[in-house]
JSON list of C-alpha atoms in Angstrom, two decimals:
[
{"chain": "A", "resi": 64, "resn": "MET", "atom": "CA", "xyz": [58.04, 92.66, 99.05]},
{"chain": "A", "resi": 65, "resn": "LEU", "atom": "CA", "xyz": [55.54, 90.44, 97.48]},
{"chain": "A", "resi": 66, "resn": "SER", "atom": "CA", "xyz": [54.56, 86.79, 99.10]},
{"chain": "A", "resi": 67, "resn": "PRO", "atom": "CA", "xyz": [56.12, 83.74, 98.46]},
{"chain": "A", "resi": 68, "resn": "GLU", "atom": "CA", "xyz": [53.64, 82.51, 96.26]},
{"chain": "A", "resi": 69, "resn": "VAL", "atom": "CA", "xyz": [53.11, 85.75, 94.48]},
{"chain": "A", "resi": 70, "resn": "SER", "atom": "CA", "xyz": [56.75, 86.42, 93.95]},
{"chain": "A", "resi": 71, "resn": "ARG", "atom": "CA", "xyz": [57.11, 82.83, 92.32]},
{"chain": "A", "resi": 72, "resn": "GLU", "atom": "CA", "xyz": [54.53, 83.75, 89.45]},
{"chain": "A", "resi": 73, "resn": "ALA", "atom": "CA", "xyz": [56.01, 87.03, 89.45]},
{"chain": "A", "resi": 74, "resn": "LEU", "atom": "CA", "xyz": [59.63, 85.56, 88.56]},
{"chain": "A", "resi": 75, "resn": "LEU", "atom": "CA", "xyz": [58.58, 82.51, 86.56]},
{"chain": "A", "resi": 76, "resn": "LYS", "atom": "CA", "xyz": [56.31, 85.06, 84.01]},
{"chain": "A", "resi": 77, "resn": "MET", "atom": "CA", "xyz": [59.74, 87.57, 83.97]},
{"chain": "A", "resi": 78, "resn": "PHE", "atom": "CA", "xyz": [62.05, 84.74, 83.12]},
{"chain": "A", "resi": 79, "resn": "ARG", "atom": "CA", "xyz": [59.81, 83.03, 80.52]},
{"chain": "A", "resi": 80, "resn": "LYS", "atom": "CA", "xyz": [59.53, 86.06, 78.55]},
{"chain": "A", "resi": 81, "resn": "LYS", "atom": "CA", "xyz": [63.55, 87.75, 79.06]},
{"chain": "A", "resi": 82, "resn": "TYR", "atom": "CA", "xyz": [65.17, 84.48, 80.00]},
{"chain": "A", "resi": 83, "resn": "ILE", "atom": "CA", "xyz": [68.10, 86.41, 82.04]},
{"chain": "A", "resi": 84, "resn": "ALA", "atom": "CA", "xyz": [67.78, 89.18, 84.21]},
{"chain": "A", "resi": 85, "resn": "THR", "atom": "CA", "xyz": [70.04, 92.00, 86.21]},
{"chain": "A", "resi": 86, "resn": "ILE", "atom": "CA", "xyz": [69.37, 91.83, 90.20]},
{"chain": "A", "resi": 87, "resn": "ASP", "atom": "CA", "xyz": [67.73, 95.33, 89.87]},
{"chain": "A", "resi": 88, "resn": "GLU", "atom": "CA", "xyz": [65.03, 93.87, 87.73]},
{"chain": "A", "resi": 89, "resn": "VAL", "atom": "CA", "xyz": [64.87, 91.38, 90.21]},
{"chain": "A", "resi": 90, "resn": "PHE", "atom": "CA", "xyz": [64.10, 93.86, 92.72]},
{"chain": "A", "resi": 91, "resn": "GLN", "atom": "CA", "xyz": [61.66, 95.70, 90.37]},
{"chain": "A", "resi": 92, "resn": "ILE", "atom": "CA", "xyz": [59.62, 92.51, 90.05]},
{"chain": "A", "resi": 93, "resn": "LEU", "atom": "CA", "xyz": [59.69, 91.80, 93.40]},
{"chain": "A", "resi": 94, "resn": "ASP", "atom": "CA", "xyz": [58.94, 95.47, 94.71]},
{"chain": "A", "resi": 95, "resn": "THR", "atom": "CA", "xyz": [62.04, 95.41, 97.04]},
{"chain": "A", "resi": 96, "resn": "ASN", "atom": "CA", "xyz": [65.56, 96.52, 97.26]},
{"chain": "A", "resi": 97, "resn": "SER", "atom": "CA", "xyz": [66.89, 94.12, 99.83]},
{"chain": "A", "resi": 98, "resn": "ARG", "atom": "CA", "xyz": [69.01, 91.76, 98.36]},
{"chain": "A", "resi": 99, "resn": "MET", "atom": "CA", "xyz": [68.72, 89.08, 100.84]},
{"chain": "A", "resi": 100, "resn": "SER", "atom": "CA", "xyz": [65.02, 88.99, 100.32]},
{"chain": "A", "resi": 101, "resn": "ALA", "atom": "CA", "xyz": [65.56, 88.64, 96.23]},
{"chain": "A", "resi": 102, "resn": "PHE", "atom": "CA", "xyz": [68.26, 86.05, 96.60]},
{"chain": "A", "resi": 103, "resn": "ARG", "atom": "CA", "xyz": [65.98, 83.91, 99.44]},
{"chain": "A", "resi": 104, "resn": "ARG", "atom": "CA", "xyz": [63.57, 84.21, 96.50]},
{"chain": "A", "resi": 105, "resn": "LEU", "atom": "CA", "xyz": [65.92, 82.80, 93.76]},
{"chain": "A", "resi": 106, "resn": "LYS", "atom": "CA", "xyz": [67.00, 80.09, 95.73]},
{"chain": "A", "resi": 107, "resn": "SER", "atom": "CA", "xyz": [63.92, 78.66, 96.48]},
{"chain": "A", "resi": 108, "resn": "MET", "atom": "CA", "xyz": [63.18, 78.38, 92.72]},
{"chain": "A", "resi": 109, "resn": "GLY", "atom": "CA", "xyz": [67.25, 77.22, 91.86]},
{"chain": "A", "resi": 110, "resn": "TYR", "atom": "CA", "xyz": [69.31, 79.82, 89.38]},
{"chain": "A", "resi": 111, "resn": "LEU", "atom": "CA", "xyz": [72.36, 80.41, 88.10]},
{"chain": "A", "resi": 112, "resn": "THR", "atom": "CA", "xyz": [74.80, 83.30, 87.53]},
{"chain": "A", "resi": 113, "resn": "SER", "atom": "CA", "xyz": [76.66, 84.41, 84.63]},
{"chain": "A", "resi": 114, "resn": "PHE", "atom": "CA", "xyz": [80.12, 83.79, 84.41]},
{"chain": "A", "resi": 115, "resn": "THR", "atom": "CA", "xyz": [80.36, 86.71, 81.66]},
{"chain": "A", "resi": 116, "resn": "ASN", "atom": "CA", "xyz": [79.31, 90.37, 82.59]},
{"chain": "A", "resi": 117, "resn": "ALA", "atom": "CA", "xyz": [81.19, 90.45, 86.20]},
{"chain": "A", "resi": 118, "resn": "GLY", "atom": "CA", "xyz": [77.82, 87.81, 87.06]},
{"chain": "A", "resi": 119, "resn": "ARG", "atom": "CA", "xyz": [75.62, 90.36, 86.57]},
{"chain": "A", "resi": 120, "resn": "TYR", "atom": "CA", "xyz": [72.97, 88.26, 84.81]},
{"chain": "A", "resi": 121, "resn": "TYR", "atom": "CA", "xyz": [70.71, 85.56, 86.67]},
{"chain": "A", "resi": 122, "resn": "THR", "atom": "CA", "xyz": [68.65, 83.13, 84.97]},
{"chain": "A", "resi": 123, "resn": "LEU", "atom": "CA", "xyz": [66.19, 79.95, 86.07]},
{"chain": "A", "resi": 124, "resn": "SER", "atom": "CA", "xyz": [68.74, 76.92, 86.36]},
{"chain": "A", "resi": 125, "resn": "ASP", "atom": "CA", "xyz": [65.86, 75.22, 83.70]},
{"chain": "A", "resi": 126, "resn": "ILE", "atom": "CA", "xyz": [66.23, 77.79, 81.03]},
{"chain": "A", "resi": 127, "resn": "PRO", "atom": "CA", "xyz": [69.64, 77.08, 79.70]},
{"chain": "A", "resi": 128, "resn": "ARG", "atom": "CA", "xyz": [70.08, 74.51, 77.10]},
{"chain": "A", "resi": 129, "resn": "PHE", "atom": "CA", "xyz": [74.06, 73.68, 77.71]},
{"chain": "A", "resi": 130, "resn": "ASP", "atom": "CA", "xyz": [76.03, 72.86, 74.79]},
{"chain": "A", "resi": 131, "resn": "GLU", "atom": "CA", "xyz": [78.36, 70.07, 74.86]},
{"chain": "A", "resi": 132, "resn": "GLN", "atom": "CA", "xyz": [81.18, 72.19, 76.78]},
{"chain": "A", "resi": 133, "resn": "GLY", "atom": "CA", "xyz": [78.24, 73.08, 79.24]},
{"chain": "A", "resi": 134, "resn": "LEU", "atom": "CA", "xyz": [78.14, 76.24, 77.90]},
{"chain": "A", "resi": 135, "resn": "TRP", "atom": "CA", "xyz": [74.65, 78.54, 77.44]},
{"chain": "A", "resi": 136, "resn": "PHE", "atom": "CA", "xyz": [74.81, 81.87, 75.81]},
{"chain": "A", "resi": 137, "resn": "TYR", "atom": "CA", "xyz": [72.04, 84.46, 75.24]},
{"chain": "A", "resi": 138, "resn": "GLN", "atom": "CA", "xyz": [72.12, 88.09, 73.93]},
{"chain": "A", "resi": 139, "resn": "ASP", "atom": "CA", "xyz": [76.22, 87.57, 74.47]},
{"chain": "A", "resi": 140, "resn": "VAL", "atom": "CA", "xyz": [75.72, 86.46, 78.10]},
{"chain": "A", "resi": 141, "resn": "GLY", "atom": "CA", "xyz": [77.06, 83.18, 78.83]},
{"chain": "A", "resi": 142, "resn": "PHE", "atom": "CA", "xyz": [76.29, 80.66, 81.66]},
{"chain": "A", "resi": 143, "resn": "SER", "atom": "CA", "xyz": [77.57, 77.48, 82.70]},
{"chain": "A", "resi": 144, "resn": "HIS", "atom": "CA", "xyz": [76.75, 74.60, 84.55]},
{"chain": "A", "resi": 145, "resn": "ALA", "atom": "CA", "xyz": [79.87, 74.24, 86.24]},
{"chain": "A", "resi": 146, "resn": "GLY", "atom": "CA", "xyz": [78.90, 78.01, 87.25]},
{"chain": "A", "resi": 147, "resn": "THR", "atom": "CA", "xyz": [81.67, 80.52, 88.03]},
{"chain": "A", "resi": 148, "resn": "LEU", "atom": "CA", "xyz": [84.45, 81.31, 85.50]},
{"chain": "A", "resi": 149, "resn": "LYS", "atom": "CA", "xyz": [86.60, 79.60, 87.33]},
{"chain": "A", "resi": 150, "resn": "SER", "atom": "CA", "xyz": [84.87, 76.59, 88.05]},
{"chain": "A", "resi": 151, "resn": "THR", "atom": "CA", "xyz": [84.70, 76.42, 84.04]},
{"chain": "A", "resi": 152, "resn": "VAL", "atom": "CA", "xyz": [87.58, 77.23, 82.96]},
{"chain": "A", "resi": 153, "resn": "ILE", "atom": "CA", "xyz": [88.62, 74.20, 85.14]},
{"chain": "A", "resi": 154, "resn": "GLU", "atom": "CA", "xyz": [86.08, 71.93, 83.99]},
{"chain": "A", "resi": 155, "resn": "LEU", "atom": "CA", "xyz": [86.94, 72.89, 80.14]},
{"chain": "A", "resi": 156, "resn": "VAL", "atom": "CA", "xyz": [90.67, 72.38, 80.56]},
{"chain": "A", "resi": 157, "resn": "ASN", "atom": "CA", "xyz": [90.37, 68.96, 82.32]},
{"chain": "A", "resi": 158, "resn": "PHE", "atom": "CA", "xyz": [88.44, 67.75, 79.95]},
{"chain": "A", "resi": 159, "resn": "SER", "atom": "CA", "xyz": [89.94, 69.04, 76.91]},
{"chain": "A", "resi": 160, "resn": "ALA", "atom": "CA", "xyz": [91.96, 66.20, 74.89]},
{"chain": "A", "resi": 161, "resn": "ALA", "atom": "CA", "xyz": [95.09, 68.81, 74.26]},
{"chain": "A", "resi": 162, "resn": "GLY", "atom": "CA", "xyz": [94.85, 70.92, 77.23]},
{"chain": "A", "resi": 163, "resn": "MET", "atom": "CA", "xyz": [93.76, 74.66, 76.46]},
{"chain": "A", "resi": 164, "resn": "THR", "atom": "CA", "xyz": [96.16, 77.97, 75.22]},
{"chain": "A", "resi": 165, "resn": "PRO", "atom": "CA", "xyz": [94.18, 81.03, 76.36]},
{"chain": "A", "resi": 166, "resn": "ASN", "atom": "CA", "xyz": [92.90, 82.41, 72.88]},
{"chain": "A", "resi": 167, "resn": "GLU", "atom": "CA", "xyz": [91.09, 79.32, 72.64]},
{"chain": "A", "resi": 168, "resn": "ALA", "atom": "CA", "xyz": [89.47, 79.61, 75.89]},
{"chain": "A", "resi": 169, "resn": "LEU", "atom": "CA", "xyz": [89.03, 83.09, 75.35]},
{"chain": "A", "resi": 170, "resn": "ASN", "atom": "CA", "xyz": [87.21, 82.46, 72.22]},
{"chain": "A", "resi": 171, "resn": "LEU", "atom": "CA", "xyz": [85.09, 79.44, 73.69]},
{"chain": "A", "resi": 172, "resn": "LEU", "atom": "CA", "xyz": [83.90, 81.64, 76.37]},
{"chain": "A", "resi": 173, "resn": "ARG", "atom": "CA", "xyz": [83.41, 84.95, 74.34]},
{"chain": "A", "resi": 174, "resn": "LEU", "atom": "CA", "xyz": [84.97, 86.95, 76.68]},
{"chain": "A", "resi": 175, "resn": "ARG", "atom": "CA", "xyz": [84.60, 90.86, 76.24]},
{"chain": "A", "resi": 176, "resn": "VAL", "atom": "CA", "xyz": [87.52, 91.52, 78.51]},
{"chain": "A", "resi": 177, "resn": "PRO", "atom": "CA", "xyz": [90.29, 89.30, 78.26]},
{"chain": "A", "resi": 178, "resn": "ASN", "atom": "CA", "xyz": [91.62, 90.15, 82.26]},
{"chain": "A", "resi": 179, "resn": "SER", "atom": "CA", "xyz": [88.70, 88.39, 83.40]},
{"chain": "A", "resi": 180, "resn": "LEU", "atom": "CA", "xyz": [90.09, 84.87, 81.98]},
{"chain": "A", "resi": 181, "resn": "HIS", "atom": "CA", "xyz": [93.66, 85.90, 82.44]},
{"chain": "A", "resi": 182, "resn": "ASN", "atom": "CA", "xyz": [93.08, 86.83, 86.27]},
{"chain": "A", "resi": 183, "resn": "ALA", "atom": "CA", "xyz": [90.90, 83.25, 86.29]},
{"chain": "A", "resi": 184, "resn": "LEU", "atom": "CA", "xyz": [93.92, 81.41, 85.14]},
{"chain": "A", "resi": 185, "resn": "HIS", "atom": "CA", "xyz": [96.14, 83.13, 87.14]},
{"chain": "A", "resi": 186, "resn": "GLY", "atom": "CA", "xyz": [94.45, 82.43, 90.42]},
{"chain": "A", "resi": 187, "resn": "LEU", "atom": "CA", "xyz": [93.80, 78.88, 89.16]},
{"chain": "A", "resi": 188, "resn": "ILE", "atom": "CA", "xyz": [97.50, 78.22, 88.57]},
{"chain": "A", "resi": 189, "resn": "LYS", "atom": "CA", "xyz": [98.55, 80.20, 91.98]},
{"chain": "A", "resi": 190, "resn": "ASP", "atom": "CA", "xyz": [95.69, 77.62, 94.05]},
{"chain": "A", "resi": 191, "resn": "GLY", "atom": "CA", "xyz": [97.10, 74.70, 92.30]},
{"chain": "A", "resi": 192, "resn": "TYR", "atom": "CA", "xyz": [93.73, 73.82, 90.52]},
{"chain": "A", "resi": 193, "resn": "LEU", "atom": "CA", "xyz": [95.65, 73.83, 87.04]},
{"chain": "A", "resi": 194, "resn": "LYS", "atom": "CA", "xyz": [98.95, 73.21, 85.44]},
{"chain": "A", "resi": 195, "resn": "ARG", "atom": "CA", "xyz": [100.43, 75.85, 83.10]},
{"chain": "A", "resi": 196, "resn": "GLN", "atom": "CA", "xyz": [103.17, 74.63, 80.43]},
{"chain": "A", "resi": 197, "resn": "ARG", "atom": "CA", "xyz": [104.45, 75.75, 77.38]},
{"chain": "A", "resi": 198, "resn": "LEU", "atom": "CA", "xyz": [104.86, 74.00, 74.18]},
{"chain": "A", "resi": 199, "resn": "GLN", "atom": "CA", "xyz": [106.68, 75.13, 71.36]},
{"chain": "A", "resi": 200, "resn": "GLY", "atom": "CA", "xyz": [106.47, 78.52, 72.39]},
{"chain": "A", "resi": 201, "resn": "ILE", "atom": "CA", "xyz": [102.77, 78.39, 73.42]},
{"chain": "A", "resi": 202, "resn": "PRO", "atom": "CA", "xyz": [101.42, 78.61, 76.87]},
{"chain": "A", "resi": 203, "resn": "LEU", "atom": "CA", "xyz": [99.05, 75.53, 77.32]},
{"chain": "A", "resi": 204, "resn": "TYR", "atom": "CA", "xyz": [97.18, 74.78, 80.26]},
{"chain": "A", "resi": 205, "resn": "THR", "atom": "CA", "xyz": [96.46, 71.54, 81.75]},
{"chain": "A", "resi": 206, "resn": "SER", "atom": "CA", "xyz": [95.07, 69.22, 84.12]},
{"chain": "A", "resi": 207, "resn": "ILE", "atom": "CA", "xyz": [97.37, 69.09, 88.02]},
{"chain": "A", "resi": 208, "resn": "ASP", "atom": "CA", "xyz": [97.11, 65.54, 87.21]},
{"chain": "A", "resi": 209, "resn": "SER", "atom": "CA", "xyz": [100.53, 64.22, 85.78]},
{"chain": "A", "resi": 210, "resn": "ASP", "atom": "CA", "xyz": [98.99, 61.47, 83.80]},
{"chain": "A", "resi": 211, "resn": "ILE", "atom": "CA", "xyz": [96.07, 63.36, 82.15]},
{"chain": "A", "resi": 212, "resn": "ALA", "atom": "CA", "xyz": [98.63, 66.01, 81.48]},
{"chain": "A", "resi": 213, "resn": "ARG", "atom": "CA", "xyz": [101.19, 63.98, 79.67]},
{"chain": "A", "resi": 214, "resn": "LYS", "atom": "CA", "xyz": [98.42, 62.50, 77.80]},
{"chain": "A", "resi": 215, "resn": "GLN", "atom": "CA", "xyz": [97.11, 66.33, 76.74]},
{"chain": "A", "resi": 216, "resn": "MET", "atom": "CA", "xyz": [100.46, 67.65, 75.82]},
{"chain": "A", "resi": 217, "resn": "ALA", "atom": "CA", "xyz": [101.34, 64.68, 73.53]},
{"chain": "A", "resi": 218, "resn": "VAL", "atom": "CA", "xyz": [97.88, 65.20, 71.87]},
{"chain": "A", "resi": 219, "resn": "ARG", "atom": "CA", "xyz": [98.69, 68.61, 71.44]},
{"chain": "A", "resi": 220, "resn": "LEU", "atom": "CA", "xyz": [101.79, 68.17, 70.19]},
{"chain": "A", "resi": 221, "resn": "GLU", "atom": "CA", "xyz": [100.85, 66.11, 67.31]},
{"chain": "A", "resi": 222, "resn": "LYS", "atom": "CA", "xyz": [98.44, 68.38, 66.37]},
{"chain": "A", "resi": 223, "resn": "LEU", "atom": "CA", "xyz": [101.03, 71.17, 66.38]},
{"chain": "A", "resi": 224, "resn": "GLU", "atom": "CA", "xyz": [103.36, 68.75, 64.06]},
{"chain": "A", "resi": 225, "resn": "ASN", "atom": "CA", "xyz": [100.52, 68.26, 61.71]},
{"chain": "A", "resi": 226, "resn": "ARG", "atom": "CA", "xyz": [99.28, 71.45, 61.30]},
{"chain": "A", "resi": 227, "resn": "PRO", "atom": "CA", "xyz": [100.09, 73.25, 58.08]},
{"chain": "A", "resi": 228, "resn": "LEU", "atom": "CA", "xyz": [102.33, 76.24, 58.11]},
{"chain": "A", "resi": 229, "resn": "PRO", "atom": "CA", "xyz": [100.49, 79.36, 57.75]},
{"chain": "A", "resi": 230, "resn": "PRO", "atom": "CA", "xyz": [101.92, 81.54, 55.18]},
{"chain": "A", "resi": 231, "resn": "ILE", "atom": "CA", "xyz": [104.58, 84.09, 56.25]},
{"chain": "A", "resi": 232, "resn": "ALA", "atom": "CA", "xyz": [103.27, 87.31, 57.15]},
{"chain": "A", "resi": 233, "resn": "SER", "atom": "CA", "xyz": [104.38, 90.49, 55.37]},
{"chain": "A", "resi": 234, "resn": "THR", "atom": "CA", "xyz": [106.75, 92.63, 57.18]},
{"chain": "A", "resi": 235, "resn": "GLU", "atom": "CA", "xyz": [103.74, 95.51, 56.79]},
{"chain": "A", "resi": 236, "resn": "THR", "atom": "CA", "xyz": [101.14, 93.05, 58.13]},
{"chain": "A", "resi": 237, "resn": "THR", "atom": "CA", "xyz": [103.62, 92.09, 61.19]},
{"chain": "A", "resi": 238, "resn": "ILE", "atom": "CA", "xyz": [103.84, 95.30, 62.04]},
{"chain": "A", "resi": 239, "resn": "ALA", "atom": "CA", "xyz": [100.32, 95.72, 61.77]},
{"chain": "A", "resi": 240, "resn": "VAL", "atom": "CA", "xyz": [99.76, 92.95, 64.22]},
{"chain": "A", "resi": 241, "resn": "LEU", "atom": "CA", "xyz": [102.42, 94.09, 66.89]},
{"chain": "A", "resi": 242, "resn": "VAL", "atom": "CA", "xyz": [100.52, 97.73, 66.45]},
{"chain": "A", "resi": 243, "resn": "GLU", "atom": "CA", "xyz": [97.23, 96.49, 67.27]},
{"chain": "A", "resi": 244, "resn": "ALA", "atom": "CA", "xyz": [98.70, 94.17, 70.34]},
{"chain": "A", "resi": 245, "resn": "LEU", "atom": "CA", "xyz": [100.20, 97.55, 71.81]},
{"chain": "A", "resi": 246, "resn": "LYS", "atom": "CA", "xyz": [97.11, 99.37, 71.19]},
{"chain": "A", "resi": 247, "resn": "ALA", "atom": "CA", "xyz": [95.26, 97.14, 73.66]},
{"chain": "A", "resi": 248, "resn": "GLY", "atom": "CA", "xyz": [97.46, 97.93, 76.50]},
{"chain": "A", "resi": 249, "resn": "LYS", "atom": "CA", "xyz": [97.90, 95.53, 79.31]},
{"chain": "A", "resi": 250, "resn": "ALA", "atom": "CA", "xyz": [95.48, 92.77, 78.05]},
{"chain": "A", "resi": 251, "resn": "LEU", "atom": "CA", "xyz": [96.22, 91.28, 74.32]},
{"chain": "A", "resi": 252, "resn": "PRO", "atom": "CA", "xyz": [93.89, 91.14, 72.35]},
{"chain": "A", "resi": 253, "resn": "SER", "atom": "CA", "xyz": [92.87, 87.44, 70.90]},
{"chain": "A", "resi": 254, "resn": "SER", "atom": "CA", "xyz": [94.33, 86.54, 67.46]},
{"chain": "A", "resi": 255, "resn": "THR", "atom": "CA", "xyz": [90.45, 86.24, 66.05]},
{"chain": "A", "resi": 256, "resn": "THR", "atom": "CA", "xyz": [90.08, 90.14, 67.07]},
{"chain": "A", "resi": 257, "resn": "VAL", "atom": "CA", "xyz": [93.20, 91.23, 65.80]},
{"chain": "A", "resi": 258, "resn": "ALA", "atom": "CA", "xyz": [92.52, 89.12, 62.31]},
{"chain": "A", "resi": 259, "resn": "ALA", "atom": "CA", "xyz": [88.90, 90.90, 62.48]},
{"chain": "A", "resi": 260, "resn": "ARG", "atom": "CA", "xyz": [90.43, 94.54, 62.98]},
{"chain": "A", "resi": 261, "resn": "LEU", "atom": "CA", "xyz": [92.90, 94.07, 59.99]},
{"chain": "A", "resi": 262, "resn": "THR", "atom": "CA", "xyz": [90.91, 92.36, 57.63]},
{"chain": "A", "resi": 263, "resn": "ALA", "atom": "CA", "xyz": [88.33, 95.38, 58.08]},
{"chain": "A", "resi": 264, "resn": "GLN", "atom": "CA", "xyz": [91.24, 97.73, 57.49]},
{"chain": "A", "resi": 265, "resn": "SER", "atom": "CA", "xyz": [91.16, 95.81, 54.04]},
{"chain": "A", "resi": 266, "resn": "MET", "atom": "CA", "xyz": [94.48, 94.03, 55.00]},
{"chain": "A", "resi": 267, "resn": "PRO", "atom": "CA", "xyz": [93.63, 90.37, 55.10]},
{"chain": "A", "resi": 268, "resn": "ILE", "atom": "CA", "xyz": [95.29, 87.93, 57.85]},
{"chain": "A", "resi": 269, "resn": "THR", "atom": "CA", "xyz": [94.09, 84.67, 58.75]},
{"chain": "A", "resi": 270, "resn": "VAL", "atom": "CA", "xyz": [93.99, 83.91, 62.76]},
{"chain": "A", "resi": 271, "resn": "ASP", "atom": "CA", "xyz": [96.66, 81.39, 61.92]},
{"chain": "A", "resi": 272, "resn": "GLN", "atom": "CA", "xyz": [99.12, 84.09, 60.63]},
{"chain": "A", "resi": 273, "resn": "VAL", "atom": "CA", "xyz": [98.65, 86.48, 64.00]},
{"chain": "A", "resi": 274, "resn": "GLU", "atom": "CA", "xyz": [99.34, 83.26, 66.31]},
{"chain": "A", "resi": 275, "resn": "GLN", "atom": "CA", "xyz": [102.60, 82.85, 64.27]},
{"chain": "A", "resi": 276, "resn": "ILE", "atom": "CA", "xyz": [103.71, 85.99, 64.61]},
{"chain": "A", "resi": 277, "resn": "PHE", "atom": "CA", "xyz": [102.42, 86.16, 68.34]},
{"chain": "A", "resi": 278, "resn": "ASP", "atom": "CA", "xyz": [104.69, 83.29, 69.09]},
{"chain": "A", "resi": 279, "resn": "GLU", "atom": "CA", "xyz": [107.57, 84.97, 67.04]},
{"chain": "A", "resi": 280, "resn": "TYR", "atom": "CA", "xyz": [107.61, 87.77, 69.52]},
{"chain": "A", "resi": 281, "resn": "ASP", "atom": "CA", "xyz": [106.92, 85.59, 72.54]},
{"chain": "A", "resi": 282, "resn": "LEU", "atom": "CA", "xyz": [103.31, 87.49, 73.06]},
{"chain": "A", "resi": 283, "resn": "SER", "atom": "CA", "xyz": [100.94, 86.15, 75.33]},
{"chain": "A", "resi": 284, "resn": "ALA", "atom": "CA", "xyz": [98.08, 87.26, 77.38]},
{"chain": "A", "resi": 285, "resn": "GLU", "atom": "CA", "xyz": [100.36, 86.48, 80.32]},
{"chain": "A", "resi": 286, "resn": "LYS", "atom": "CA", "xyz": [103.03, 88.43, 79.23]},
{"chain": "A", "resi": 287, "resn": "LYS", "atom": "CA", "xyz": [101.17, 91.28, 77.89]},
{"chain": "A", "resi": 288, "resn": "THR", "atom": "CA", "xyz": [99.77, 91.67, 81.83]},
{"chain": "A", "resi": 289, "resn": "ALA", "atom": "CA", "xyz": [103.29, 90.85, 83.32]},
{"chain": "A", "resi": 290, "resn": "ALA", "atom": "CA", "xyz": [102.03, 88.81, 85.78]},
{"chain": "A", "resi": 291, "resn": "GLN", "atom": "CA", "xyz": [103.01, 85.45, 85.06]},
{"chain": "A", "resi": 292, "resn": "PRO", "atom": "CA", "xyz": [101.58, 82.19, 86.80]}
]
């Protein structure tokens, strides 16, 4: 195990070059297999854990340049100034003027495994950190503060009423969307993912059209996994 001073220099050099690292890479740099020792060194410097990739990546707290949502991505690995995925979701929902749908959160957080978001949302509802509403058939997560939630739903309703309806998809396209949903197993793919897949198969469809079909058939990430909050 390197001395504290040498450890600091070695970690600084690695993170300045790579920006992010796994714990195995930290072990290698510090010449140790002790998690306690490695995290002691990281803690003394200030570090963050990724909210994506099952928290497998680390970075120094002064490296990220967070966007207006408090998020920073490097090579598709996400970090949040809020910390964990649950804390990040709470902050995003609470500060969203119109609440947040599962698809919006999934796209914003760039999560490759939709179930990770579903599990986080399910836990947050169960523990009373967020509320789950349904507005015109759309699942919507809002603040637990009743006044804030009311305002969020009012803004969302106004957006829905002013949103131009997408062209109705053909029967063939509708079937293709439902097939994509079924192929995904327990986790419902995001509307963006489905639209991209079908467009790549020479069946152009917009994200709004996919969401319209999801709404028509009452499909949501929560119902697909059969574990409603």
